mmCIF file of C-alpha atoms in Angstrom:
data_model
loop_
_atom_site.group_PDB
_atom_site.id
_atom_site.type_symbol
_atom_site.label_atom_id
_atom_site.label_comp_id
_atom_site.label_asym_id
_atom_site.label_seq_id
_atom_site.Cartn_x
_atom_site.Cartn_y
_atom_site.Cartn_z
ATOM 1 C CA UNK A 1 63.823 -113.082 20.383
ATOM 2 C CA UNK A 2 62.906 -111.145 23.499
ATOM 3 C CA UNK A 3 66.059 -109.442 24.723
ATOM 4 C CA UNK A 4 66.701 -109.699 28.442
ATOM 5 C CA UNK A 5 69.487 -107.992 30.359
ATOM 6 C CA UNK A 6 72.542 -110.150 30.961
ATOM 7 C CA UNK A 7 73.891 -107.882 33.661
ATOM 8 C CA UNK A 8 73.253 -108.797 37.286
ATOM 9 C CA UNK A 9 71.841 -105.321 37.917
ATOM 10 C CA UNK A 10 68.164 -104.931 38.665
ATOM 11 C CA UNK A 11 66.030 -102.276 36.985
ATOM 12 C CA UNK A 12 66.069 -100.286 40.222
ATOM 13 C CA UNK A 13 69.875 -100.435 40.350
ATOM 14 C CA UNK A 14 70.154 -99.304 36.742
ATOM 15 C CA UNK A 15 67.794 -96.424 37.505
ATOM 16 C CA UNK A 16 69.987 -95.452 40.473
ATOM 17 C CA UNK A 17 73.087 -95.540 38.269
ATOM 18 C CA UNK A 18 71.463 -93.264 35.717
ATOM 19 C CA UNK A 19 70.104 -90.824 38.276
ATOM 20 C CA UNK A 20 73.484 -90.484 39.980
ATOM 21 C CA UNK A 21 75.586 -90.260 36.814
ATOM 22 C CA UNK A 22 77.352 -93.568 37.427
ATOM 23 C CA UNK A 23 78.775 -95.068 34.274
ATOM 24 C CA UNK A 24 77.375 -98.483 33.458
ATOM 25 C CA UNK A 25 77.568 -100.867 30.524
ATOM 26 C CA UNK A 26 75.090 -103.406 29.250
ATOM 27 C CA UNK A 27 76.363 -104.590 25.849
ATOM 28 C CA UNK A 28 74.009 -107.554 25.727
ATOM 29 C CA UNK A 29 71.077 -105.159 25.562
ATOM 30 C CA UNK A 30 72.216 -104.045 22.114
ATOM 31 C CA UNK A 31 70.931 -105.492 18.875
ATOM 32 C CA UNK A 32 72.465 -104.236 15.661
ATOM 33 C CA UNK A 33 70.133 -105.827 13.172
ATOM 34 C CA UNK A 34 66.836 -106.963 14.608
ATOM 35 C CA UNK A 35 63.202 -106.052 14.620
ATOM 36 C CA UNK A 36 62.034 -103.827 17.456
ATOM 37 C CA UNK A 37 61.642 -105.495 20.828
ATOM 38 C CA UNK A 38 58.677 -104.470 22.919
ATOM 39 C CA UNK A 39 58.358 -104.394 26.669
ATOM 40 C CA UNK A 40 56.508 -107.693 26.942
ATOM 41 C CA UNK A 41 55.962 -108.656 30.560
ATOM 42 C CA UNK A 42 55.477 -112.373 29.964
ATOM 43 C CA UNK A 43 51.847 -112.151 31.059
ATOM 44 C CA UNK A 44 48.791 -113.077 29.038
ATOM 45 C CA UNK A 45 46.199 -110.383 28.507
ATOM 46 C CA UNK A 46 43.346 -109.176 26.321
ATOM 47 C CA UNK A 47 42.410 -112.699 25.284
ATOM 48 C CA UNK A 48 45.830 -113.434 23.806
ATOM 49 C CA UNK A 49 48.000 -116.365 24.773
ATOM 50 C CA UNK A 50 51.468 -115.720 26.157
ATOM 51 C CA UNK A 51 53.062 -116.406 22.771
ATOM 52 C CA UNK A 52 50.534 -114.228 20.953
ATOM 53 C CA UNK A 53 50.919 -111.334 23.388
ATOM 54 C CA UNK A 54 54.686 -111.522 23.013
ATOM 55 C CA UNK A 55 54.314 -111.450 19.216
ATOM 56 C CA UNK A 56 52.075 -108.376 19.358
ATOM 57 C CA UNK A 57 54.430 -106.486 21.662
ATOM 58 C CA UNK A 58 57.472 -107.456 19.643
ATOM 59 C CA UNK A 59 56.165 -106.425 16.225
ATOM 60 C CA UNK A 60 53.814 -103.563 17.056
ATOM 61 C CA UNK A 61 56.352 -100.817 16.328
ATOM 62 C CA UNK A 62 57.285 -102.049 12.885
ATOM 63 C CA UNK A 63 53.661 -102.683 11.878
ATOM 64 C CA UNK A 64 52.625 -99.226 13.047
ATOM 65 C CA UNK A 65 55.404 -97.472 11.164
ATOM 66 C CA UNK A 66 54.694 -99.371 7.942
ATOM 67 C CA UNK A 67 50.971 -98.711 8.299
ATOM 68 C CA UNK A 68 51.638 -94.977 8.349
ATOM 69 C CA UNK A 69 53.648 -95.336 5.153
ATOM 70 C CA UNK A 70 51.153 -97.550 3.320
ATOM 71 C CA UNK A 71 47.724 -96.609 4.697
ATOM 72 C CA UNK A 72 46.833 -100.050 6.040
ATOM 73 C CA UNK A 73 45.433 -100.690 9.565
ATOM 74 C CA UNK A 74 48.240 -102.187 11.634
ATOM 75 C CA UNK A 75 45.837 -104.093 13.892
ATOM 76 C CA UNK A 76 44.729 -106.296 10.991
ATOM 77 C CA UNK A 77 48.257 -106.964 9.799
ATOM 78 C CA UNK A 78 49.437 -108.066 13.240
ATOM 79 C CA UNK A 79 46.347 -110.256 13.649
ATOM 80 C CA UNK A 80 47.047 -111.883 10.278
ATOM 81 C CA UNK A 81 50.649 -112.419 11.328
ATOM 82 C CA UNK A 82 49.540 -114.245 14.465
ATOM 83 C CA UNK A 83 47.184 -116.507 12.545
ATOM 84 C CA UNK A 84 49.412 -117.207 9.553
ATOM 85 C CA UNK A 85 52.727 -117.701 11.356
ATOM 86 C CA UNK A 86 51.448 -119.257 14.591
ATOM 87 C CA UNK A 87 52.580 -116.081 16.360
ATOM 88 C CA UNK A 88 56.019 -116.175 14.758
ATOM 89 C CA UNK A 89 56.749 -119.851 15.430
ATOM 90 C CA UNK A 90 56.018 -121.357 11.996
ATOM 91 C CA UNK A 91 58.728 -122.786 9.751
ATOM 92 C CA UNK A 92 58.447 -119.959 7.204
ATOM 93 C CA UNK A 93 58.545 -117.300 9.960
ATOM 94 C CA UNK A 94 61.602 -118.707 11.685
ATOM 95 C CA UNK A 95 63.510 -119.833 8.591
ATOM 96 C CA UNK A 96 62.429 -117.378 5.903
ATOM 97 C CA UNK A 97 61.258 -114.303 7.855
ATOM 98 C CA UNK A 98 57.935 -114.772 6.080
ATOM 99 C CA UNK A 99 55.117 -114.160 8.550
ATOM 100 C CA UNK A 100 52.267 -114.086 6.026
ATOM 101 C CA UNK A 101 52.866 -116.955 3.624
ATOM 102 C CA UNK A 102 53.594 -114.528 0.807
ATOM 103 C CA UNK A 103 54.339 -116.475 -2.367
ATOM 104 C CA UNK A 104 52.831 -119.681 -0.981
ATOM 105 C CA UNK A 105 49.797 -121.281 -2.590
ATOM 106 C CA UNK A 106 47.680 -124.222 -1.542
ATOM 107 C CA UNK A 107 49.063 -126.196 -4.497
ATOM 108 C CA UNK A 108 52.680 -125.439 -3.602
ATOM 109 C CA UNK A 109 53.174 -123.853 -0.163
ATOM 110 C CA UNK A 110 56.949 -124.265 -0.386
ATOM 111 C CA UNK A 111 57.024 -121.404 -2.890
ATOM 112 C CA UNK A 112 56.786 -118.998 0.051
ATOM 113 C CA UNK A 113 59.231 -116.137 -0.343
ATOM 114 C CA UNK A 114 62.338 -115.895 1.811
ATOM 115 C CA UNK A 115 63.304 -112.501 3.244
ATOM 116 C CA UNK A 116 66.752 -111.518 4.464
ATOM 117 C CA UNK A 117 65.494 -109.944 7.688
ATOM 118 C CA UNK A 118 62.290 -109.878 9.756
ATOM 119 C CA UNK A 119 61.882 -106.222 8.808
ATOM 120 C CA UNK A 120 61.881 -107.082 5.121
ATOM 121 C CA UNK A 121 59.399 -109.857 5.808
ATOM 122 C CA UNK A 122 56.943 -107.411 7.324
ATOM 123 C CA UNK A 123 57.461 -104.890 4.577
ATOM 124 C CA UNK A 124 56.847 -107.669 2.068
ATOM 125 C CA UNK A 125 53.240 -107.885 3.232
ATOM 126 C CA UNK A 126 52.589 -104.187 2.731
ATOM 127 C CA UNK A 127 54.297 -104.142 -0.662
ATOM 128 C CA UNK A 128 52.274 -107.158 -1.767
ATOM 129 C CA UNK A 129 48.989 -105.421 -0.954
ATOM 130 C CA UNK A 130 50.130 -102.168 -2.562
ATOM 131 C CA UNK A 131 51.265 -103.602 -5.900
ATOM 132 C CA UNK A 132 48.474 -106.152 -6.443
ATOM 133 C CA UNK A 133 45.620 -104.519 -8.414
ATOM 134 C CA UNK A 134 42.882 -106.821 -7.106
ATOM 135 C CA UNK A 135 43.242 -105.431 -3.579
ATOM 136 C CA UNK A 136 42.785 -101.796 -4.562
ATOM 137 C CA UNK A 137 39.975 -102.841 -6.955
ATOM 138 C CA UNK A 138 38.139 -104.363 -3.997
ATOM 139 C CA UNK A 139 38.389 -101.212 -1.899
ATOM 140 C CA UNK A 140 41.686 -101.442 -0.041
ATOM 141 C CA UNK A 141 43.188 -97.965 0.390
ATOM 142 C CA UNK A 142 39.747 -96.352 0.117
ATOM 143 C CA UNK A 143 37.479 -94.836 2.735
ATOM 144 C CA UNK A 144 37.217 -96.613 6.032
ATOM 145 C CA UNK A 145 39.523 -99.480 5.010
ATOM 146 C CA UNK A 146 42.491 -97.187 5.729
ATOM 147 C CA UNK A 147 41.704 -96.939 9.419
ATOM 148 C CA UNK A 148 39.062 -99.615 10.151
ATOM 149 C CA UNK A 149 40.831 -102.958 10.668
ATOM 150 C CA UNK A 150 37.611 -104.940 10.179
ATOM 151 C CA UNK A 151 36.589 -103.179 6.956
ATOM 152 C CA UNK A 152 40.088 -103.649 5.566
ATOM 153 C CA UNK A 153 39.969 -107.356 6.446
ATOM 154 C CA UNK A 154 36.660 -107.832 4.628
ATOM 155 C CA UNK A 155 38.015 -106.006 1.565
ATOM 156 C CA UNK A 156 41.140 -108.102 1.147
ATOM 157 C CA UNK A 157 39.250 -111.340 1.829
ATOM 158 C CA UNK A 158 36.792 -110.401 -0.919
ATOM 159 C CA UNK A 159 39.787 -109.820 -3.182
ATOM 160 C CA UNK A 160 40.875 -113.414 -2.621
ATOM 161 C CA UNK A 161 43.526 -112.982 0.069
ATOM 162 C CA UNK A 162 42.625 -116.275 1.785
ATOM 163 C CA UNK A 163 40.617 -119.376 0.863
ATOM 164 C CA UNK A 164 39.521 -120.249 4.409
ATOM 165 C CA UNK A 165 35.778 -119.551 4.650
ATOM 166 C CA UNK A 166 36.190 -118.620 8.316
ATOM 167 C CA UNK A 167 39.211 -116.360 7.741
ATOM 168 C CA UNK A 168 37.375 -113.110 8.556
ATOM 169 C CA UNK A 169 35.909 -114.623 11.718
ATOM 170 C CA UNK A 170 39.272 -115.925 12.934
ATOM 171 C CA UNK A 171 41.203 -112.742 12.221
ATOM 172 C CA UNK A 172 38.438 -110.535 13.657
ATOM 173 C CA UNK A 173 38.710 -112.260 17.026
ATOM 174 C CA UNK A 174 42.438 -111.572 17.039
ATOM 175 C CA UNK A 175 41.906 -107.947 16.018
ATOM 176 C CA UNK A 176 39.616 -107.429 19.007
ATOM 177 C CA UNK A 177 42.194 -108.919 21.350
ATOM 178 C CA UNK A 178 44.905 -106.726 19.808
ATOM 179 C CA UNK A 179 42.739 -103.628 20.234
ATOM 180 C CA UNK A 180 42.400 -104.502 23.917
ATOM 181 C CA UNK A 181 46.148 -105.019 24.170
ATOM 182 C CA UNK A 182 46.721 -101.654 22.487
ATOM 183 C CA UNK A 183 44.454 -99.973 25.038
ATOM 184 C CA UNK A 184 46.483 -101.544 27.850
ATOM 185 C CA UNK A 185 49.735 -100.368 26.278
ATOM 186 C CA UNK A 186 48.562 -96.903 25.295
ATOM 187 C CA UNK A 187 49.276 -97.481 21.589
ATOM 188 C CA UNK A 188 47.556 -95.370 18.962
ATOM 189 C CA UNK A 189 44.807 -96.989 16.930
ATOM 190 C CA UNK A 190 44.888 -96.700 13.147
ATOM 191 C CA UNK A 191 42.231 -93.982 13.383
ATOM 192 C CA UNK A 192 44.460 -91.998 15.718
ATOM 193 C CA UNK A 193 47.531 -92.625 13.559
ATOM 194 C CA UNK A 194 45.774 -91.209 10.491
ATOM 195 C CA UNK A 195 44.921 -88.051 12.410
ATOM 196 C CA UNK A 196 48.472 -87.643 13.640
ATOM 197 C CA UNK A 197 50.190 -88.574 10.361
ATOM 198 C CA UNK A 198 48.297 -87.207 7.323
ATOM 199 C CA UNK A 199 50.640 -89.040 4.947
ATOM 200 C CA UNK A 200 48.853 -92.257 5.926
ATOM 201 C CA UNK A 201 45.766 -91.208 3.942
ATOM 202 C CA UNK A 202 47.749 -89.391 1.282
ATOM 203 C CA UNK A 203 49.771 -92.483 0.413
ATOM 204 C CA UNK A 204 46.669 -94.677 0.564
ATOM 205 C CA UNK A 205 44.935 -92.434 -1.962
ATOM 206 C CA UNK A 206 47.899 -92.749 -4.307
ATOM 207 C CA UNK A 207 47.897 -96.536 -3.995
ATOM 208 C CA UNK A 208 44.135 -96.575 -4.611
ATOM 209 C CA UNK A 209 44.707 -94.690 -7.857
ATOM 210 C CA UNK A 210 47.316 -97.204 -8.944
ATOM 211 C CA UNK A 211 50.105 -94.661 -8.715
ATOM 212 C CA UNK A 212 53.652 -95.587 -7.880
ATOM 213 C CA UNK A 213 54.497 -94.299 -4.433
ATOM 214 C CA UNK A 214 58.105 -93.925 -3.410
ATOM 215 C CA UNK A 215 57.836 -95.319 0.099
ATOM 216 C CA UNK A 216 61.252 -95.071 1.632
ATOM 217 C CA UNK A 217 61.055 -97.269 4.677
ATOM 218 C CA UNK A 218 63.931 -95.917 6.689
ATOM 219 C CA UNK A 219 62.203 -96.230 9.898
ATOM 220 C CA UNK A 220 62.071 -98.774 12.482
ATOM 221 C CA UNK A 221 64.732 -101.351 12.718
ATOM 222 C CA UNK A 222 66.430 -104.119 10.864
ATOM 223 C CA UNK A 223 69.243 -104.101 8.343
ATOM 224 C CA UNK A 224 67.636 -101.349 6.309
ATOM 225 C CA UNK A 225 69.172 -98.761 8.613
ATOM 226 C CA UNK A 226 70.365 -100.491 11.759
ATOM 227 C CA UNK A 227 74.029 -101.354 11.708
ATOM 228 C CA UNK A 228 74.720 -99.194 8.668
ATOM 229 C CA UNK A 229 77.648 -97.438 10.364
ATOM 230 C CA UNK A 230 76.389 -94.017 9.287
ATOM 231 C CA UNK A 231 75.952 -91.612 12.214
ATOM 232 C CA UNK A 232 74.745 -88.763 10.016
ATOM 233 C CA UNK A 233 72.040 -90.760 8.225
ATOM 234 C CA UNK A 234 70.852 -92.484 11.376
ATOM 235 C CA UNK A 235 70.599 -89.186 13.265
ATOM 236 C CA UNK A 236 68.470 -87.694 10.473
ATOM 237 C CA UNK A 237 66.209 -90.757 10.270
ATOM 238 C CA UNK A 238 65.547 -90.788 14.019
ATOM 239 C CA UNK A 239 64.959 -87.046 14.531
ATOM 240 C CA UNK A 240 62.263 -84.616 13.441
ATOM 241 C CA UNK A 241 63.256 -81.880 10.960
ATOM 242 C CA UNK A 242 61.613 -79.142 13.052
ATOM 243 C CA UNK A 243 60.808 -78.319 16.671
ATOM 244 C CA UNK A 244 57.039 -78.544 16.537
ATOM 245 C CA UNK A 245 57.177 -81.837 18.441
ATOM 246 C CA UNK A 246 57.302 -81.838 22.211
ATOM 247 C CA UNK A 247 58.939 -84.280 24.603
ATOM 248 C CA UNK A 248 56.025 -86.717 24.403
ATOM 249 C CA UNK A 249 56.068 -86.929 20.608
ATOM 250 C CA UNK A 250 59.236 -88.731 19.455
ATOM 251 C CA UNK A 251 59.472 -89.725 15.808
ATOM 252 C CA UNK A 252 58.144 -93.310 15.395
ATOM 253 C CA UNK A 253 61.502 -94.405 14.024
ATOM 254 C CA UNK A 254 63.190 -93.047 17.139
ATOM 255 C CA UNK A 255 60.747 -94.802 19.452
ATOM 256 C CA UNK A 256 61.433 -98.108 17.706
ATOM 257 C CA UNK A 257 65.201 -97.583 17.788
ATOM 258 C CA UNK A 258 65.049 -96.789 21.517
ATOM 259 C CA UNK A 259 63.342 -100.126 21.976
ATOM 260 C CA UNK A 260 65.798 -101.937 19.728
ATOM 261 C CA UNK A 261 68.804 -100.768 21.741
ATOM 262 C CA UNK A 262 67.099 -101.260 25.094
ATOM 263 C CA UNK A 263 66.921 -97.668 26.286
ATOM 264 C CA UNK A 264 63.141 -97.692 26.554
ATOM 265 C CA UNK A 265 63.462 -99.963 29.583
ATOM 266 C CA UNK A 266 66.205 -98.410 31.704
ATOM 267 C CA UNK A 267 67.180 -95.086 33.153
ATOM 268 C CA UNK A 268 64.835 -92.281 34.039
ATOM 269 C CA UNK A 269 61.577 -91.487 32.336
ATOM 270 C CA UNK A 270 63.033 -88.933 29.912
ATOM 271 C CA UNK A 271 65.609 -91.411 28.682
ATOM 272 C CA UNK A 272 62.934 -94.047 28.131
ATOM 273 C CA UNK A 273 60.806 -91.796 25.914
ATOM 274 C CA UNK A 274 63.777 -90.189 24.171
ATOM 275 C CA UNK A 275 63.443 -86.689 25.620
ATOM 276 C CA UNK A 276 67.055 -86.497 26.735
ATOM 277 C CA UNK A 277 70.196 -85.494 24.860
ATOM 278 C CA UNK A 278 72.202 -88.482 26.096
ATOM 279 C CA UNK A 279 69.479 -90.961 25.132
ATOM 280 C CA UNK A 280 69.379 -89.629 21.569
ATOM 281 C CA UNK A 281 73.137 -89.706 20.960
ATOM 282 C CA UNK A 282 73.484 -93.133 22.610
ATOM 283 C CA UNK A 283 70.630 -94.489 20.492
ATOM 284 C CA UNK A 284 72.190 -93.187 17.268
ATOM 285 C CA UNK A 285 75.601 -94.640 18.104
ATOM 286 C CA UNK A 286 74.171 -97.993 19.175
ATOM 287 C CA UNK A 287 71.511 -98.332 16.496
ATOM 288 C CA UNK A 288 73.882 -97.387 13.679
ATOM 289 C CA UNK A 289 76.263 -100.066 14.907
ATOM 290 C CA UNK A 290 79.076 -97.553 15.343
ATOM 291 C CA UNK A 291 79.386 -98.309 19.046
ATOM 292 C CA UNK A 292 76.942 -100.893 20.447
ATOM 293 C CA UNK A 293 78.562 -100.544 23.873
ATOM 294 C CA UNK A 294 78.486 -96.776 24.255
ATOM 295 C CA UNK A 295 77.610 -95.772 27.804
ATOM 296 C CA UNK A 296 74.270 -94.346 28.719
ATOM 297 C CA UNK A 297 73.145 -92.358 30.401
ATOM 298 C CA UNK A 298 74.250 -88.967 31.681
ATOM 299 C CA UNK A 299 75.983 -86.375 29.489
ATOM 300 C CA UNK A 300 79.009 -86.292 31.788
ATOM 301 C CA UNK A 301 79.281 -90.070 31.759
ATOM 302 C CA UNK A 302 79.217 -90.047 27.988
ATOM 303 C CA UNK A 303 81.918 -87.385 27.821
ATOM 304 C CA UNK A 304 84.068 -89.481 30.155
ATOM 305 C CA UNK A 305 83.396 -92.534 28.009
ATOM 306 C CA UNK A 306 84.508 -90.794 24.818
ATOM 307 C CA UNK A 307 87.709 -89.606 26.518
ATOM 308 C CA UNK A 308 88.367 -93.072 27.930
ATOM 309 C CA UNK A 309 88.232 -94.670 24.472
ATOM 310 C CA UNK A 310 90.766 -92.823 22.289
ATOM 311 C CA UNK A 311 91.003 -95.892 20.089
ATOM 312 C CA UNK A 312 87.399 -95.238 19.008
ATOM 313 C CA UNK A 313 86.880 -91.501 19.502
ATOM 314 C CA UNK A 314 89.353 -88.828 18.440
ATOM 315 C CA UNK A 315 89.209 -85.589 20.428
ATOM 316 C CA UNK A 316 89.358 -83.174 17.524
ATOM 317 C CA UNK A 317 88.987 -79.950 19.454
ATOM 318 C CA UNK A 318 88.192 -78.916 23.006
ATOM 319 C CA UNK A 319 87.605 -75.193 22.495
ATOM 320 C CA UNK A 320 84.404 -75.209 20.475
ATOM 321 C CA UNK A 321 86.064 -74.438 17.164
ATOM 322 C CA UNK A 322 83.169 -75.068 14.787
ATOM 323 C CA UNK A 323 85.411 -74.645 11.747
ATOM 324 C CA UNK A 324 86.715 -78.195 12.221
ATOM 325 C CA UNK A 325 83.315 -79.867 12.390
ATOM 326 C CA UNK A 326 82.392 -82.697 10.035
ATOM 327 C CA UNK A 327 79.069 -84.563 9.612
ATOM 328 C CA UNK A 328 78.673 -87.157 12.349
ATOM 329 C CA UNK A 329 80.908 -85.385 14.861
ATOM 330 C CA UNK A 330 79.839 -85.558 18.491
ATOM 331 C CA UNK A 331 79.496 -82.324 20.464
ATOM 332 C CA UNK A 332 79.916 -82.868 24.191
ATOM 333 C CA UNK A 333 80.761 -80.747 27.202
ATOM 334 C CA UNK A 334 79.556 -82.844 30.121
ATOM 335 C CA UNK A 335 76.253 -80.980 30.380
ATOM 336 C CA UNK A 336 74.929 -81.559 26.904
ATOM 337 C CA UNK A 337 75.677 -83.896 24.019
ATOM 338 C CA UNK A 338 74.572 -83.571 20.386
ATOM 339 C CA UNK A 339 75.479 -84.529 16.825
ATOM 340 C CA UNK A 340 76.614 -82.342 13.946
ATOM 341 C CA UNK A 341 74.800 -83.386 10.759
ATOM 342 C CA UNK A 342 74.615 -82.516 7.104
ATOM 343 C CA UNK A 343 71.116 -82.189 5.638
ATOM 344 C CA UNK A 344 70.031 -83.383 2.217
ATOM 345 C CA UNK A 345 70.304 -79.867 0.782
ATOM 346 C CA UNK A 346 73.964 -79.730 1.809
ATOM 347 C CA UNK A 347 73.478 -77.385 4.751
ATOM 348 C CA UNK A 348 74.530 -78.265 8.290
ATOM 349 C CA UNK A 349 72.610 -78.511 11.528
ATOM 350 C CA UNK A 350 72.767 -79.872 15.058
ATOM 351 C CA UNK A 351 70.685 -82.939 15.901
ATOM 352 C CA UNK A 352 69.803 -83.281 19.560
ATOM 353 C CA UNK A 353 67.168 -83.733 22.209
ATOM 354 C CA UNK A 354 66.850 -81.794 25.449
ATOM 355 C CA UNK A 355 66.305 -83.287 28.883
ATOM 356 C CA UNK A 356 62.644 -83.139 29.919
ATOM 357 C CA UNK A 357 62.035 -80.457 27.294
ATOM 358 C CA UNK A 358 61.929 -81.818 23.744
ATOM 359 C CA UNK A 359 62.416 -84.969 21.762
ATOM 360 C CA UNK A 360 65.059 -85.380 19.069
ATOM 361 C CA UNK A 361 65.151 -82.991 16.114
ATOM 362 C CA UNK A 362 67.745 -81.700 13.676
ATOM 363 C CA UNK A 363 66.461 -78.131 13.594
ATOM 364 C CA UNK A 364 69.376 -76.653 15.530
ATOM 365 C CA UNK A 365 71.506 -74.265 13.485
ATOM 366 C CA UNK A 366 73.959 -73.428 16.202
ATOM 367 C CA UNK A 367 75.411 -74.696 19.445
ATOM 368 C CA UNK A 368 75.181 -72.546 22.540
ATOM 369 C CA UNK A 369 78.364 -73.649 24.259
ATOM 370 C CA UNK A 370 81.860 -72.353 23.649
ATOM 371 C CA UNK A 371 83.571 -74.997 25.759
ATOM 372 C CA UNK A 372 82.318 -78.201 24.175
ATOM 373 C CA UNK A 373 84.547 -81.047 23.049
ATOM 374 C CA UNK A 374 84.372 -82.286 19.489
ATOM 375 C CA UNK A 375 84.753 -86.058 19.206
ATOM 376 C CA UNK A 376 85.049 -87.893 15.902
ATOM 377 C CA UNK A 377 84.598 -91.622 15.459
ATOM 378 C CA UNK A 378 87.779 -93.299 14.202
ATOM 379 C CA UNK A 379 86.879 -95.517 11.259
#
């Protein structure tokens, strides 16, 4: 489903509201348990039909994130999804969240697996390739198949992935169109992803050796993390652990969550790419399902929102008394907003982004304001 704004406000009006710190609400832009929604314009391009282009834009984020985790070219997977699910319109795609016919055989296609969510359906493809020995025995996860979508396609076809004699030809045409679409959108190719995320090749090498790899897909969207009601966990999943990443390098999980909650389409540029403190906190609260209607954007607007909803947010302290802090507490003073989190080693940190300066991380060990309010979600 492509999410469209239900409010009567135009994009320009929403931008004006954000720029001038005017509180606005758009609850229909929130999705608590869906796959990421891209910014599809409704126009055909790159040799794709309207339905195919919409499919590519809608599922790109999840395919990219899973490709990093598994070492499989995302372009091929999306192309296969288009071909095998009629761009998401097939019976198995719409009724079983199965975009790849996993579990179906020519003799009994109705054996196709059913997945609880679209996210799980996409992950099912990657898991299937990873755990099936014939794919790694035919070269998947080795050499150029990790980053070359065409080489990977040839390898899995040779392993018996599909019976159609023209399968490579059909999927290759779609891969080319997707590569053109990616160039239009500014998406990273699988080659570029492998350079940026070394774990892509590391995990692929482990799969190639037949090792068990603990791939914890916490990333993009869907019921795996979205709607889990856990501010602390969601903040950690969406933010980098260090500050080596600048404002143009948000964590892939954060980028996808921004899209899922609609903040990649509205507000100023820094909100859209996640390089703003208010965008990060709003995304965590919306994406976790704690408050799908939380206002965004503007730190002062958010502070006013928290104060205006005492049934949801308890004002624990207004003097910056850090002794009262608990994991998941919101730190807000009208100029900045952040989240207090507990790390896996039991230590505590501050998760935040900074307007036009840096994307979200949880590397902060202190908070530079003595006059911030501490808000705690009432459960």
